[in-house]
Amino acid sequence: MRTGYNIAIDGPAGAGKSTIAKKIAKKMNFIYVDTGAMYRAMALYLIRKGIEPTDAKRISEVCQEADISIEYRDGEQVVLLDGEDVNAFLRTEEVGNMASYSSTVPAVREKLVELQRKLAEKADVVMDGRDIGTVVLPDANVKVYLTASAATRAMRRYLELQEKKEAADLEQIEKDIIERDYRDMHREHSPLRQAEDAVLVDSSDMTIDEVVERITALCR
Ligand code: DC
């Protein structure tokens, strides 16, 4: 039986889900569960095993062997892959690209959804992803579909990379975002879509604090 208060935030890549969810978690003293990081850890495992992103059959087999778990250290989510803290390796384009393919494989989803539900069962959580309100936590207390235009999301990513002094091509980033959206929204299993009872929040012209305020108001 579920005893925790659950907030589900879904939406496309770059909408600001993790930034917003982290702030809400801090404000409300909830645990933040970043499900994208779990898919990324699985992707890292598959890359290390030399699996091709499009080889769904091998992904289905090999994902069974991966031991993924979550710990919280100083309030930060740490993803452990076979006991190793892999947080530092998850935010690369290579891993994101593999995750976008491997997350379409049902065996991968089943494994990670089970882990996500366990985390939400007893604790108060704010969980972000693509299928949280629709599949993982259909009974969540508050559901938000957080989005922003592709151009806005591309610009945010571009500025983020510039800040880190990494090479960035705005046009290419926007193209990648549109492609990733398409894959996330058109895959057969648990595609990204707004749950019927989710509240739509478009952050294109909102500040981070305005979005946080809007969602915490929904919880009240
Ligand atoms: O949010 P992110 O970029 O870290 O997610 C990485 C990939 O994982 C992305 O292609 C979508 C997928 N994902 C998913 O299918 N379901 C989730 N609940 C979270 C992420």
PDB file of C-alpha atoms and ligand atoms in Angstrom:
ATOM      1  CA  MET A   1       0.000   0.000   0.000  1.00  0.00           C
ATOM      2  CA  ARG A   2       1.231   3.479  -0.859  1.00  0.00           C
ATOM      3  CA  THR A   3       1.806   5.694   2.152  1.00  0.00           C
ATOM      4  CA  GLY A   4       4.005   8.452   0.722  1.00  0.00           C
ATOM      5  CA  TYR A   5       2.875  11.661  -0.961  1.00  0.00           C
ATOM      6  CA  ASN A   6       3.850  11.417  -4.622  1.00  0.00           C
ATOM      7  CA  ILE A   7       4.416  14.205  -7.150  1.00  0.00           C
ATOM      8  CA  ALA A   8       4.885  13.090 -10.764  1.00  0.00           C
ATOM      9  CA  ILE A   9       6.558  15.401 -13.282  1.00  0.00           C
ATOM     10  CA  ASP A  10       6.746  14.299 -16.891  1.00  0.00           C
ATOM     11  CA  GLY A  11       7.808  16.104 -20.007  1.00  0.00           C
ATOM     12  CA  PRO A  12      10.298  16.223 -22.867  1.00  0.00           C
ATOM     13  CA  ALA A  13      14.072  16.539 -22.515  1.00  0.00           C
ATOM     14  CA  GLY A  14      15.236  19.996 -21.514  1.00  0.00           C
ATOM     15  CA  ALA A  15      11.928  21.268 -20.139  1.00  0.00           C
ATOM     16  CA  GLY A  16      13.633  21.865 -16.790  1.00  0.00           C
ATOM     17  CA  LYS A  17      12.155  18.862 -14.986  1.00  0.00           C
ATOM     18  CA  SER A  18      15.191  17.988 -12.887  1.00  0.00           C
ATOM     19  CA  THR A  19      15.976  21.581 -11.872  1.00  0.00           C
ATOM     20  CA  ILE A  20      12.357  22.132 -10.857  1.00  0.00           C
ATOM     21  CA  ALA A  21      11.915  18.749  -9.180  1.00  0.00           C
ATOM     22  CA  LYS A  22      15.079  19.224  -7.112  1.00  0.00           C
ATOM     23  CA  LYS A  23      13.886  22.613  -5.874  1.00  0.00           C
ATOM     24  CA  ILE A  24      10.458  21.276  -4.995  1.00  0.00           C
ATOM     25  CA  ALA A  25      12.012  18.350  -3.144  1.00  0.00           C
ATOM     26  CA  LYS A  26      14.151  20.718  -1.108  1.00  0.00           C
ATOM     27  CA  LYS A  27      11.277  23.073  -0.374  1.00  0.00           C
ATOM     28  CA  MET A  28       8.892  20.306   0.683  1.00  0.00           C
ATOM     29  CA  ASN A  29      11.500  18.025   2.242  1.00  0.00           C
ATOM     30  CA  PHE A  30      10.728  15.248  -0.230  1.00  0.00           C
ATOM     31  CA  ILE A  31      13.074  12.799  -1.916  1.00  0.00           C
ATOM     32  CA  TYR A  32      13.878  13.622  -5.540  1.00  0.00           C
ATOM     33  CA  VAL A  33      13.868  10.588  -7.826  1.00  0.00           C
ATOM     34  CA  ASP A  34      15.519  11.202 -11.214  1.00  0.00           C
ATOM     35  CA  THR A  35      14.329   8.281 -13.355  1.00  0.00           C
ATOM     36  CA  GLY A  36      16.210   9.520 -16.435  1.00  0.00           C
ATOM     37  CA  ALA A  37      19.439   8.864 -14.510  1.00  0.00           C
ATOM     38  CA  MET A  38      18.383   5.234 -14.068  1.00  0.00           C
ATOM     39  CA  TYR A  39      17.830   4.847 -17.827  1.00  0.00           C
ATOM     40  CA  ARG A  40      21.163   6.539 -18.380  1.00  0.00           C
ATOM     41  CA  ALA A  41      22.926   4.151 -15.957  1.00  0.00           C
ATOM     42  CA  MET A  42      21.457   1.225 -17.865  1.00  0.00           C
ATOM     43  CA  ALA A  43      22.649   2.851 -21.105  1.00  0.00           C
ATOM     44  CA  LEU A  44      26.149   3.215 -19.678  1.00  0.00           C
ATOM     45  CA  TYR A  45      26.145  -0.463 -18.789  1.00  0.00           C
ATOM     46  CA  LEU A  46      25.140  -1.379 -22.354  1.00  0.00           C
ATOM     47  CA  ILE A  47      27.805   0.916 -23.869  1.00  0.00           C
ATOM     48  CA  ARG A  48      30.439  -0.669 -21.659  1.00  0.00           C
ATOM     49  CA  LYS A  49      29.300  -4.088 -22.878  1.00  0.00           C
ATOM     50  CA  GLY A  50      29.732  -2.917 -26.486  1.00  0.00           C
ATOM     51  CA  ILE A  51      26.055  -3.288 -27.405  1.00  0.00           C
ATOM     52  CA  GLU A  52      24.684  -1.358 -30.408  1.00  0.00           C
ATOM     53  CA  PRO A  53      21.835   1.087 -29.553  1.00  0.00           C
ATOM     54  CA  THR A  54      19.573  -0.497 -32.182  1.00  0.00           C
ATOM     55  CA  ASP A  55      20.163  -4.112 -31.080  1.00  0.00           C
ATOM     56  CA  ALA A  56      16.951  -4.513 -29.054  1.00  0.00           C
ATOM     57  CA  LYS A  57      17.352  -8.266 -28.731  1.00  0.00           C
ATOM     58  CA  ARG A  58      20.786  -8.061 -27.072  1.00  0.00           C
ATOM     59  CA  ILE A  59      19.667  -5.111 -24.924  1.00  0.00           C
ATOM     60  CA  SER A  60      16.765  -7.196 -23.690  1.00  0.00           C
ATOM     61  CA  GLU A  61      19.118 -10.001 -22.641  1.00  0.00           C
ATOM     62  CA  VAL A  62      22.030  -7.988 -21.299  1.00  0.00           C
ATOM     63  CA  CYS A  63      19.926  -5.549 -19.225  1.00  0.00           C
ATOM     64  CA  GLN A  64      18.924  -8.415 -16.966  1.00  0.00           C
ATOM     65  CA  GLU A  65      22.490  -8.663 -15.652  1.00  0.00           C
ATOM     66  CA  ALA A  66      22.838  -4.996 -14.699  1.00  0.00           C
ATOM     67  CA  ASP A  67      22.574  -4.283 -10.997  1.00  0.00           C
ATOM     68  CA  ILE A  68      21.220  -0.742 -10.660  1.00  0.00           C
ATOM     69  CA  SER A  69      20.360   0.771  -7.303  1.00  0.00           C
ATOM     70  CA  ILE A  70      19.878   4.187  -5.756  1.00  0.00           C
ATOM     71  CA  GLU A  71      21.335   5.762  -2.665  1.00  0.00           C
ATOM     72  CA  TYR A  72      20.995   9.217  -1.175  1.00  0.00           C
ATOM     73  CA  ARG A  73      24.140  10.994  -0.029  1.00  0.00           C
ATOM     74  CA  ASP A  74      23.701  14.476   1.446  1.00  0.00           C
ATOM     75  CA  GLY A  75      20.282  14.616  -0.193  1.00  0.00           C
ATOM     76  CA  GLU A  76      21.728  13.875  -3.661  1.00  0.00           C
ATOM     77  CA  GLN A  77      20.609  10.871  -5.650  1.00  0.00           C
ATOM     78  CA  VAL A  78      23.550   8.584  -6.376  1.00  0.00           C
ATOM     79  CA  VAL A  79      23.059   5.866  -9.007  1.00  0.00           C
ATOM     80  CA  LEU A  80      25.051   2.725  -8.351  1.00  0.00           C
ATOM     81  CA  LEU A  81      25.862   0.396 -11.232  1.00  0.00           C
ATOM     82  CA  ASP A  82      27.162  -2.893  -9.865  1.00  0.00           C
ATOM     83  CA  GLY A  83      28.005  -0.957  -6.705  1.00  0.00           C
ATOM     84  CA  GLU A  84      29.955   1.800  -8.519  1.00  0.00           C
ATOM     85  CA  ASP A  85      28.842   5.453  -8.248  1.00  0.00           C
ATOM     86  CA  VAL A  86      28.327   6.321 -11.938  1.00  0.00           C
ATOM     87  CA  ASN A  87      26.744   9.785 -11.575  1.00  0.00           C
ATOM     88  CA  ALA A  88      29.739  11.481 -13.198  1.00  0.00           C
ATOM     89  CA  PHE A  89      29.340   9.455 -16.418  1.00  0.00           C
ATOM     90  CA  LEU A  90      25.619   9.867 -17.069  1.00  0.00           C
ATOM     91  CA  ARG A  91      25.286  13.331 -18.614  1.00  0.00           C
ATOM     92  CA  THR A  92      27.108  12.778 -21.915  1.00  0.00           C
ATOM     93  CA  GLU A  93      25.493  12.881 -25.365  1.00  0.00           C
ATOM     94  CA  GLU A  94      26.643   9.295 -26.006  1.00  0.00           C
ATOM     95  CA  VAL A  95      24.870   7.997 -22.908  1.00  0.00           C
ATOM     96  CA  GLY A  96      21.774  10.128 -23.604  1.00  0.00           C
ATOM     97  CA  ASN A  97      21.599   8.813 -27.114  1.00  0.00           C
ATOM     98  CA  MET A  98      21.918   5.174 -26.043  1.00  0.00           C
ATOM     99  CA  ALA A  99      19.301   5.770 -23.303  1.00  0.00           C
ATOM    100  CA  SER A 100      16.888   7.130 -25.850  1.00  0.00           C
ATOM    101  CA  TYR A 101      17.076   3.800 -27.727  1.00  0.00           C
ATOM    102  CA  SER A 102      17.467   1.357 -24.844  1.00  0.00           C
ATOM    103  CA  SER A 103      14.580   2.931 -22.913  1.00  0.00           C
ATOM    104  CA  THR A 104      12.237   1.707 -25.685  1.00  0.00           C
ATOM    105  CA  VAL A 105      13.000  -1.917 -24.790  1.00  0.00           C
ATOM    106  CA  PRO A 106      10.266  -3.400 -22.541  1.00  0.00           C
ATOM    107  CA  ALA A 107      12.692  -5.491 -20.452  1.00  0.00           C
ATOM    108  CA  VAL A 108      14.637  -2.344 -19.548  1.00  0.00           C
ATOM    109  CA  ARG A 109      11.471  -0.484 -18.591  1.00  0.00           C
ATOM    110  CA  GLU A 110      10.057  -3.325 -16.478  1.00  0.00           C
ATOM    111  CA  LYS A 111      13.219  -3.553 -14.457  1.00  0.00           C
ATOM    112  CA  LEU A 112      13.502   0.180 -13.780  1.00  0.00           C
ATOM    113  CA  VAL A 113       9.781   0.803 -13.181  1.00  0.00           C
ATOM    114  CA  GLU A 114       9.860  -1.787 -10.411  1.00  0.00           C
ATOM    115  CA  LEU A 115      12.742   0.033  -8.738  1.00  0.00           C
ATOM    116  CA  GLN A 116      10.934   3.392  -9.128  1.00  0.00           C
ATOM    117  CA  ARG A 117       7.695   2.116  -7.586  1.00  0.00           C
ATOM    118  CA  LYS A 118       9.584   0.707  -4.607  1.00  0.00           C
ATOM    119  CA  LEU A 119      11.186   4.094  -3.968  1.00  0.00           C
ATOM    120  CA  ALA A 120       7.807   5.869  -4.086  1.00  0.00           C
ATOM    121  CA  GLU A 121       5.946   3.353  -1.964  1.00  0.00           C
ATOM    122  CA  LYS A 122       6.984   4.518   1.454  1.00  0.00           C
ATOM    123  CA  ALA A 123       8.651   7.893   0.970  1.00  0.00           C
ATOM    124  CA  ASP A 124       7.328  11.308  -0.052  1.00  0.00           C
ATOM    125  CA  VAL A 125       8.804  11.712  -3.499  1.00  0.00           C
ATOM    126  CA  VAL A 126       8.917  14.065  -6.417  1.00  0.00           C
ATOM    127  CA  MET A 127       9.755  11.864  -9.383  1.00  0.00           C
ATOM    128  CA  ASP A 128      10.495  13.073 -12.893  1.00  0.00           C
ATOM    129  CA  GLY A 129      10.597  11.209 -16.190  1.00  0.00           C
ATOM    130  CA  ARG A 130       8.416  10.448 -19.206  1.00  0.00           C
ATOM    131  CA  ASP A 131       5.859   7.934 -17.925  1.00  0.00           C
ATOM    132  CA  ILE A 132       5.589   8.696 -14.213  1.00  0.00           C
ATOM    133  CA  GLY A 133       2.007  10.020 -14.236  1.00  0.00           C
ATOM    134  CA  THR A 134       0.835   7.541 -16.879  1.00  0.00           C
ATOM    135  CA  VAL A 135       2.540   4.266 -15.903  1.00  0.00           C
ATOM    136  CA  VAL A 136       4.841   4.340 -12.879  1.00  0.00           C
ATOM    137  CA  LEU A 137       2.647   6.216 -10.386  1.00  0.00           C
ATOM    138  CA  PRO A 138      -0.853   6.432 -11.903  1.00  0.00           C
ATOM    139  CA  ASP A 139      -2.219   7.314  -8.436  1.00  0.00           C
ATOM    140  CA  ALA A 140       0.246  10.143  -7.751  1.00  0.00           C
ATOM    141  CA  ASN A 141      -1.244  12.954  -5.653  1.00  0.00           C
ATOM    142  CA  VAL A 142      -0.123  15.637  -8.098  1.00  0.00           C
ATOM    143  CA  LYS A 143       0.755  15.179 -11.760  1.00  0.00           C
ATOM    144  CA  VAL A 144       2.429  17.804 -13.887  1.00  0.00           C
ATOM    145  CA  TYR A 145       3.288  17.766 -17.570  1.00  0.00           C
ATOM    146  CA  LEU A 146       6.144  20.236 -17.854  1.00  0.00           C
ATOM    147  CA  THR A 147       7.083  21.405 -21.307  1.00  0.00           C
ATOM    148  CA  ALA A 148       8.670  24.273 -23.258  1.00  0.00           C
ATOM    149  CA  SER A 149       9.150  24.980 -26.953  1.00  0.00           C
ATOM    150  CA  ALA A 150      11.961  23.113 -28.737  1.00  0.00           C
ATOM    151  CA  ALA A 151      13.691  26.434 -29.460  1.00  0.00           C
ATOM    152  CA  THR A 152      13.629  27.409 -25.773  1.00  0.00           C
ATOM    153  CA  ARG A 153      14.926  24.030 -24.686  1.00  0.00           C
ATOM    154  CA  ALA A 154      17.698  24.106 -27.285  1.00  0.00           C
ATOM    155  CA  MET A 155      18.763  27.568 -26.136  1.00  0.00           C
ATOM    156  CA  ARG A 156      18.870  26.454 -22.492  1.00  0.00           C
ATOM    157  CA  ARG A 157      21.034  23.450 -23.377  1.00  0.00           C
ATOM    158  CA  TYR A 158      23.270  25.661 -25.530  1.00  0.00           C
ATOM    159  CA  LEU A 159      23.855  28.115 -22.675  1.00  0.00           C
ATOM    160  CA  GLU A 160      24.520  25.226 -20.288  1.00  0.00           C
ATOM    161  CA  LEU A 161      27.236  23.852 -22.598  1.00  0.00           C
ATOM    162  CA  GLN A 162      28.733  27.311 -23.105  1.00  0.00           C
ATOM    163  CA  GLU A 163      28.908  27.738 -19.362  1.00  0.00           C
ATOM    164  CA  LYS A 164      30.875  24.486 -19.142  1.00  0.00           C
ATOM    165  CA  LYS A 165      33.111  25.732 -21.996  1.00  0.00           C
ATOM    166  CA  GLU A 166      32.017  22.808 -24.154  1.00  0.00           C
ATOM    167  CA  ALA A 167      31.512  23.025 -27.909  1.00  0.00           C
ATOM    168  CA  ALA A 168      27.900  23.729 -28.796  1.00  0.00           C
ATOM    169  CA  ASP A 169      25.996  24.100 -32.063  1.00  0.00           C
ATOM    170  CA  LEU A 170      22.554  25.576 -31.437  1.00  0.00           C
ATOM    171  CA  GLU A 171      21.037  24.329 -34.676  1.00  0.00           C
ATOM    172  CA  GLN A 172      22.303  20.791 -34.115  1.00  0.00           C
ATOM    173  CA  ILE A 173      21.071  20.809 -30.512  1.00  0.00           C
ATOM    174  CA  GLU A 174      17.571  21.822 -31.595  1.00  0.00           C
ATOM    175  CA  LYS A 175      17.582  19.141 -34.290  1.00  0.00           C
ATOM    176  CA  ASP A 176      18.635  16.503 -31.717  1.00  0.00           C
ATOM    177  CA  ILE A 177      15.928  17.671 -29.309  1.00  0.00           C
ATOM    178  CA  ILE A 178      13.228  17.369 -31.959  1.00  0.00           C
ATOM    179  CA  GLU A 179      14.445  13.881 -32.902  1.00  0.00           C
ATOM    180  CA  ARG A 180      14.592  12.753 -29.284  1.00  0.00           C
ATOM    181  CA  ASP A 181      11.088  14.119 -28.632  1.00  0.00           C
ATOM    182  CA  TYR A 182       9.847  12.162 -31.613  1.00  0.00           C
ATOM    183  CA  ARG A 183      11.419   8.929 -30.362  1.00  0.00           C
ATOM    184  CA  ASP A 184      10.153   9.472 -26.802  1.00  0.00           C
ATOM    185  CA  MET A 185       6.606  10.267 -28.001  1.00  0.00           C
ATOM    186  CA  HIS A 186       6.246   7.608 -30.676  1.00  0.00           C
ATOM    187  CA  ARG A 187       7.775   4.553 -29.074  1.00  0.00           C
ATOM    188  CA  GLU A 188       5.503   1.577 -28.592  1.00  0.00           C
ATOM    189  CA  HIS A 189       5.962   1.164 -24.845  1.00  0.00           C
ATOM    190  CA  SER A 190       5.169   3.945 -22.354  1.00  0.00           C
ATOM    191  CA  PRO A 191       5.504   6.814 -24.822  1.00  0.00           C
ATOM    192  CA  LEU A 192       5.824  10.326 -23.461  1.00  0.00           C
ATOM    193  CA  ARG A 193       2.360  11.826 -23.210  1.00  0.00           C
ATOM    194  CA  GLN A 194       0.404  13.995 -20.813  1.00  0.00           C
ATOM    195  CA  ALA A 195      -1.710  11.948 -18.381  1.00  0.00           C
ATOM    196  CA  GLU A 196      -5.405  12.870 -18.534  1.00  0.00           C
ATOM    197  CA  ASP A 197      -5.306  14.171 -14.986  1.00  0.00           C
ATOM    198  CA  ALA A 198      -1.973  15.986 -15.302  1.00  0.00           C
ATOM    199  CA  VAL A 199      -1.703  19.767 -15.193  1.00  0.00           C
ATOM    200  CA  LEU A 200       0.074  21.269 -18.210  1.00  0.00           C
ATOM    201  CA  VAL A 201       2.800  23.763 -17.350  1.00  0.00           C
ATOM    202  CA  ASP A 202       4.624  25.454 -20.247  1.00  0.00           C
ATOM    203  CA  SER A 203       7.852  26.921 -18.875  1.00  0.00           C
ATOM    204  CA  SER A 204       8.903  28.730 -22.101  1.00  0.00           C
ATOM    205  CA  ASP A 205       8.171  32.149 -20.617  1.00  0.00           C
ATOM    206  CA  MET A 206       8.401  31.326 -16.916  1.00  0.00           C
ATOM    207  CA  THR A 207      11.294  31.612 -14.487  1.00  0.00           C
ATOM    208  CA  ILE A 208      12.364  28.590 -12.459  1.00  0.00           C
ATOM    209  CA  ASP A 209      10.877  30.095  -9.307  1.00  0.00           C
ATOM    210  CA  GLU A 210       7.551  30.731 -11.020  1.00  0.00           C
ATOM    211  CA  VAL A 211       7.338  27.088 -12.073  1.00  0.00           C
ATOM    212  CA  VAL A 212       8.271  25.894  -8.571  1.00  0.00           C
ATOM    213  CA  GLU A 213       5.617  28.168  -7.082  1.00  0.00           C
ATOM    214  CA  ARG A 214       2.988  26.942  -9.534  1.00  0.00           C
ATOM    215  CA  ILE A 215       3.633  23.282  -8.681  1.00  0.00           C
ATOM    216  CA  THR A 216       3.843  23.755  -4.918  1.00  0.00           C
ATOM    217  CA  ALA A 217       0.524  25.643  -5.161  1.00  0.00           C
ATOM    218  CA  LEU A 218      -0.978  22.568  -6.812  1.00  0.00           C
ATOM    219  CA  CYS A 219       0.177  20.478  -3.850  1.00  0.00           C
ATOM    220  CA  ARG A 220      -1.540  22.838  -1.438  1.00  0.00           C
TER     221      ARG A 220
HETATM  222  O1   DC B   1      15.522  12.798 -18.827  1.00  0.00           O
HETATM  223  P1   DC B   1      16.775  12.201 -19.395  1.00  0.00           P
HETATM  224  O2   DC B   1      17.288  12.941 -20.592  1.00  0.00           O
HETATM  225  O3   DC B   1      17.836  11.986 -18.361  1.00  0.00           O
HETATM  226  O4   DC B   1      16.338  10.736 -19.909  1.00  0.00           O
HETATM  227  C1   DC B   1      17.218   9.906 -20.627  1.00  0.00           C
HETATM  228  C2   DC B   1      16.417   8.996 -21.558  1.00  0.00           C
HETATM  229  O5   DC B   1      15.669   8.066 -20.785  1.00  0.00           O
HETATM  230  C3   DC B   1      15.446   9.715 -22.490  1.00  0.00           C
HETATM  231  O6   DC B   1      15.667   9.358 -23.841  1.00  0.00           O
HETATM  232  C4   DC B   1      14.081   9.214 -22.109  1.00  0.00           C
HETATM  233  C5   DC B   1      14.323   8.021 -21.238  1.00  0.00           C
HETATM  234  N1   DC B   1      13.435   8.013 -20.084  1.00  0.00           N
HETATM  235  C6   DC B   1      12.301   7.229 -20.164  1.00  0.00           C
HETATM  236  O7   DC B   1      12.066   6.587 -21.186  1.00  0.00           O
HETATM  237  N2   DC B   1      11.469   7.157 -19.097  1.00  0.00           N
HETATM  238  C7   DC B   1      11.705   7.866 -17.989  1.00  0.00           C
HETATM  239  N3   DC B   1      10.850   7.767 -16.972  1.00  0.00           N
HETATM  240  C8   DC B   1      12.851   8.698 -17.901  1.00  0.00           C
HETATM  241  C9   DC B   1      13.696   8.751 -18.978  1.00  0.00           C
END
